[in-house]
mmCIF file with all atom_site columns, C-alpha atoms in Angstrom:
data_model
loop_
_atom_site.group_PDB
_atom_site.id
_atom_site.type_symbol
_atom_site.label_atom_id
_atom_site.label_alt_id
_atom_site.label_comp_id
_atom_site.label_asym_id
_atom_site.label_entity_id
_atom_site.label_seq_id
_atom_site.pdbx_PDB_ins_code
_atom_site.Cartn_x
_atom_site.Cartn_y
_atom_site.Cartn_z
_atom_site.occupancy
_atom_site.B_iso_or_equiv
_atom_site.pdbx_formal_charge
_atom_site.auth_seq_id
_atom_site.auth_comp_id
_atom_site.auth_asym_id
_atom_site.auth_atom_id
_atom_site.pdbx_PDB_model_num
ATOM 1  C CA . MET A 1 1  ? -10.511 5.949   11.337  1.00 0.00 ? 1  MET A CA 1
ATOM 2  C CA . LYS A 1 2  ? -7.950  3.361   12.499  1.00 0.00 ? 2  LYS A CA 1
ATOM 3  C CA . ARG A 1 3  ? -6.941  0.217   10.619  1.00 0.00 ? 3  ARG A CA 1
ATOM 4  C CA . SER A 1 4  ? -4.809  -2.793  11.375  1.00 0.00 ? 4  SER A CA 1
ATOM 5  C CA . ALA A 1 5  ? -1.316  -2.987  9.933   1.00 0.00 ? 5  ALA A CA 1
ATOM 6  C CA . GLY A 1 6  ? -2.094  -6.492  8.622   1.00 0.00 ? 6  GLY A CA 1
ATOM 7  C CA . ALA A 1 7  ? -5.094  -5.295  6.642   1.00 0.00 ? 7  ALA A CA 1
ATOM 8  C CA . GLU A 1 8  ? -3.127  -2.342  5.320   1.00 0.00 ? 8  GLU A CA 1
ATOM 9  C CA . LEU A 1 9  ? -0.269  -4.615  4.226   1.00 0.00 ? 9  LEU A CA 1
ATOM 10 C CA . LYS A 1 10 ? -2.660  -7.027  2.482   1.00 0.00 ? 10 LYS A CA 1
ATOM 11 C CA . THR A 1 11 ? -4.263  -4.129  0.598   1.00 0.00 ? 11 THR A CA 1
ATOM 12 C CA . LEU A 1 12 ? -0.845  -2.801  -0.369  1.00 0.00 ? 12 LEU A CA 1
ATOM 13 C CA . GLU A 1 13 ? 0.223   -6.241  -1.637  1.00 0.00 ? 13 GLU A CA 1
ATOM 14 C CA . LYS A 1 14 ? -2.834  -6.407  -3.899  1.00 0.00 ? 14 LYS A CA 1
ATOM 15 C CA . MET A 1 15 ? -2.229  -2.858  -5.135  1.00 0.00 ? 15 MET A CA 1
ATOM 16 C CA . LEU A 1 16 ? 1.376   -3.707  -5.950  1.00 0.00 ? 16 LEU A CA 1
ATOM 17 C CA . GLU A 1 17 ? 0.272   -6.844  -7.820  1.00 0.00 ? 17 GLU A CA 1
ATOM 18 C CA . ILE A 1 18 ? -2.100  -4.759  -9.974  1.00 0.00 ? 18 ILE A CA 1
ATOM 19 C CA . TYR A 1 19 ? 0.522   -2.064  -10.558 1.00 0.00 ? 19 TYR A CA 1
ATOM 20 C CA . CYS A 1 20 ? 3.440   -4.394  -11.276 1.00 0.00 ? 20 CYS A CA 1
ATOM 21 C CA . ARG A 1 21 ? 1.450   -6.593  -13.644 1.00 0.00 ? 21 ARG A CA 1
ATOM 22 C CA . ALA A 1 22 ? 0.371   -3.556  -15.678 1.00 0.00 ? 22 ALA A CA 1
ATOM 23 C CA . ARG A 1 23 ? 3.595   -1.534  -15.571 1.00 0.00 ? 23 ARG A CA 1
ATOM 24 C CA . HIS A 1 24 ? 6.347   -4.149  -15.365 1.00 0.00 ? 24 HIS A CA 1
ATOM 25 C CA . GLY A 1 25 ? 4.692   -7.356  -16.536 1.00 0.00 ? 25 GLY A CA 1
ATOM 26 C CA . GLY A 1 26 ? 5.385   -8.703  -13.056 1.00 0.00 ? 26 GLY A CA 1
ATOM 27 C CA . ARG A 1 27 ? 3.987   -12.081 -12.163 1.00 0.00 ? 27 ARG A CA 1
ATOM 28 C CA . PRO A 1 28 ? 5.191   -12.510 -9.451  1.00 0.00 ? 28 PRO A CA 1
ATOM 29 C CA . LEU A 1 29 ? 6.306   -9.024  -8.453  1.00 0.00 ? 29 LEU A CA 1
ATOM 30 C CA . CYS A 1 30 ? 9.434   -7.649  -10.101 1.00 0.00 ? 30 CYS A CA 1
ATOM 31 C CA . ALA A 1 31 ? 12.483  -6.884  -7.958  1.00 0.00 ? 31 ALA A CA 1
ATOM 32 C CA . GLY A 1 32 ? 11.628  -3.175  -7.616  1.00 0.00 ? 32 GLY A CA 1
ATOM 33 C CA . CYS A 1 33 ? 8.066   -3.861  -6.485  1.00 0.00 ? 33 CYS A CA 1
ATOM 34 C CA . ARG A 1 34 ? 9.256   -6.577  -4.072  1.00 0.00 ? 34 ARG A CA 1
ATOM 35 C CA . GLU A 1 35 ? 11.696  -4.039  -2.630  1.00 0.00 ? 35 GLU A CA 1
ATOM 36 C CA . LEU A 1 36 ? 8.883   -1.494  -2.192  1.00 0.00 ? 36 LEU A CA 1
ATOM 37 C CA . LEU A 1 37 ? 6.667   -4.112  -0.523  1.00 0.00 ? 37 LEU A CA 1
ATOM 38 C CA . ALA A 1 38 ? 9.461   -5.139  1.860   1.00 0.00 ? 38 ALA A CA 1
ATOM 39 C CA . TYR A 1 39 ? 10.182  -1.492  2.703   1.00 0.00 ? 39 TYR A CA 1
ATOM 40 C CA . SER A 1 40 ? 6.491   -0.784  3.303   1.00 0.00 ? 40 SER A CA 1
ATOM 41 C CA . SER A 1 41 ? 6.119   -3.891  5.432   1.00 0.00 ? 41 SER A CA 1
ATOM 42 C CA . GLU A 1 42 ? 9.031   -2.804  7.610   1.00 0.00 ? 42 GLU A CA 1
ATOM 43 C CA . ARG A 1 43 ? 7.618   0.732   7.934   1.00 0.00 ? 43 ARG A CA 1
ATOM 44 C CA . LEU A 1 44 ? 4.258   -0.714  8.999   1.00 0.00 ? 44 LEU A CA 1
ATOM 45 C CA . ARG A 1 45 ? 5.926   -3.032  11.496  1.00 0.00 ? 45 ARG A CA 1
ATOM 46 C CA . LEU A 1 46 ? 7.878   -0.156  13.052  1.00 0.00 ? 46 LEU A CA 1
ATOM 47 C CA . CYS A 1 47 ? 5.001   2.326   13.060  1.00 0.00 ? 47 CYS A CA 1
ATOM 48 C CA . PRO A 1 48 ? 4.931   4.076   16.457  1.00 0.00 ? 48 PRO A CA 1
ATOM 49 C CA . GLN A 1 49 ? 1.238   4.989   16.162  1.00 0.00 ? 49 GLN A CA 1
ATOM 50 C CA . ARG A 1 50 ? -1.116  2.671   18.078  1.00 0.00 ? 50 ARG A CA 1
ATOM 51 C CA . PRO A 1 51 ? -3.726  2.165   16.813  1.00 0.00 ? 51 PRO A CA 1
ATOM 52 C CA . LYS A 1 52 ? -2.321  2.881   13.384  1.00 0.00 ? 52 LYS A CA 1
ATOM 53 C CA . PRO A 1 53 ? -4.015  5.593   11.298  1.00 0.00 ? 53 PRO A CA 1
ATOM 54 C CA . ALA A 1 54 ? -3.944  5.619   7.494   1.00 0.00 ? 54 ALA A CA 1
ATOM 55 C CA . CYS A 1 55 ? -0.522  6.848   6.379   1.00 0.00 ? 55 CYS A CA 1
ATOM 56 C CA . LYS A 1 56 ? -2.023  9.915   4.703   1.00 0.00 ? 56 LYS A CA 1
ATOM 57 C CA . ASP A 1 57 ? -3.583  10.921  8.062   1.00 0.00 ? 57 ASP A CA 1
ATOM 58 C CA . CYS A 1 58 ? -0.532  10.111  10.177  1.00 0.00 ? 58 CYS A CA 1
ATOM 59 C CA . PRO A 1 59 ? 1.414   12.938  11.857  1.00 0.00 ? 59 PRO A CA 1
ATOM 60 C CA . VAL A 1 60 ? 4.636   10.878  11.520  1.00 0.00 ? 60 VAL A CA 1
ATOM 61 C CA . HIS A 1 61 ? 5.808   10.357  7.928   1.00 0.00 ? 61 HIS A CA 1
ATOM 62 C CA . CYS A 1 62 ? 8.202   7.440   8.172   1.00 0.00 ? 62 CYS A CA 1
ATOM 63 C CA . TYR A 1 63 ? 8.712   6.784   4.437   1.00 0.00 ? 63 TYR A CA 1
ATOM 64 C CA . SER A 1 64 ? 11.754  8.328   2.770   1.00 0.00 ? 64 SER A CA 1
ATOM 65 C CA . PRO A 1 65 ? 10.788  10.932  0.145   1.00 0.00 ? 65 PRO A CA 1
ATOM 66 C CA . SER A 1 66 ? 11.733  8.647   -2.775  1.00 0.00 ? 66 SER A CA 1
ATOM 67 C CA . MET A 1 67 ? 9.805   5.661   -1.406  1.00 0.00 ? 67 MET A CA 1
ATOM 68 C CA . ARG A 1 68 ? 6.861   7.887   -0.574  1.00 0.00 ? 68 ARG A CA 1
ATOM 69 C CA . ALA A 1 69 ? 6.758   9.051   -4.199  1.00 0.00 ? 69 ALA A CA 1
ATOM 70 C CA . ARG A 1 70 ? 6.905   5.445   -5.413  1.00 0.00 ? 70 ARG A CA 1
ATOM 71 C CA . ILE A 1 71 ? 4.072   4.289   -3.147  1.00 0.00 ? 71 ILE A CA 1
ATOM 72 C CA . ARG A 1 72 ? 1.943   7.258   -4.206  1.00 0.00 ? 72 ARG A CA 1
ATOM 73 C CA . GLU A 1 73 ? 2.433   6.272   -7.847  1.00 0.00 ? 73 GLU A CA 1
ATOM 74 C CA . VAL A 1 74 ? 1.344   2.704   -7.059  1.00 0.00 ? 74 VAL A CA 1
ATOM 75 C CA . MET A 1 75 ? -1.720  3.855   -5.146  1.00 0.00 ? 75 MET A CA 1
ATOM 76 C CA . ARG A 1 76 ? -2.680  6.399   -7.796  1.00 0.00 ? 76 ARG A CA 1
ATOM 77 C CA . TYR A 1 77 ? -2.644  3.674   -10.450 1.00 0.00 ? 77 TYR A CA 1
ATOM 78 C CA . ALA A 1 78 ? -3.986  0.692   -8.513  1.00 0.00 ? 78 ALA A CA 1
ATOM 79 C CA . GLY A 1 79 ? -6.463  2.426   -6.203  1.00 0.00 ? 79 GLY A CA 1
ATOM 80 C CA . PRO A 1 80 ? -9.212  2.916   -8.788  1.00 0.00 ? 80 PRO A CA 1
ATOM 81 C CA . ARG A 1 81 ? -8.692  -0.624  -10.108 1.00 0.00 ? 81 ARG A CA 1
ATOM 82 C CA . MET A 1 82 ? -9.036  -2.217  -6.664  1.00 0.00 ? 82 MET A CA 1
ATOM 83 C CA . ALA A 1 83 ? -12.825 -1.859  -6.747  1.00 0.00 ? 83 ALA A CA 1
ATOM 84 C CA . LEU A 1 84 ? -13.042 -4.257  -9.688  1.00 0.00 ? 84 LEU A CA 1
ATOM 85 C CA . ARG A 1 85 ? -10.402 -6.781  -8.665  1.00 0.00 ? 85 ARG A CA 1
ATOM 86 C CA . HIS A 1 86 ? -10.681 -6.780  -4.866  1.00 0.00 ? 86 HIS A CA 1
ATOM 87 C CA . PRO A 1 87 ? -13.964 -5.038  -3.975  1.00 0.00 ? 87 PRO A CA 1
ATOM 88 C CA . LEU A 1 88 ? -14.005 -5.995  -0.283  1.00 0.00 ? 88 LEU A CA 1
ATOM 89 C CA . LEU A 1 89 ? -10.440 -4.828  0.304   1.00 0.00 ? 89 LEU A CA 1
ATOM 90 C CA . ALA A 1 90 ? -11.166 -1.631  -1.602  1.00 0.00 ? 90 ALA A CA 1
ATOM 91 C CA . LEU A 1 91 ? -14.252 -0.940  0.480   1.00 0.00 ? 91 LEU A CA 1
ATOM 92 C CA . ARG A 1 92 ? -12.416 -1.631  3.741   1.00 0.00 ? 92 ARG A CA 1
ATOM 93 C CA . HIS A 1 93 ? -9.602  0.669   2.595   1.00 0.00 ? 93 HIS A CA 1
ATOM 94 C CA . LEU A 1 94 ? -12.007 3.481   1.711   1.00 0.00 ? 94 LEU A CA 1
ATOM 95 C CA . LEU A 1 95 ? -13.882 3.134   4.987   1.00 0.00 ? 95 LEU A CA 1
ATOM 96 C CA . GLY A 1 96 ? -10.663 2.948   6.992   1.00 0.00 ? 96 GLY A CA 1
ATOM 97 C CA . PHE A 1 97 ? -11.087 -0.503  8.486   1.00 0.00 ? 97 PHE A CA 1
#
């Protein structure tokens, strides 16, 4: 299923907030998490796929290996917690909208 880059970025921002608050005490985001958000935002903006698929389903992996590992760690931690903190975003993310 296809999703908008704006919705994907908003979901990622919320995931990073959950992750950074728990792991780094970030409020607002720490420098490392801000860097990851900026990198992800730029990757989304430059994505050649139209309409954009979920990154895990995309044939073009545009994240560098180190950034891809970092974003996976964030998603692995924050993904399950999204349902409690941001249920509508979590549902949209799971359904691919």
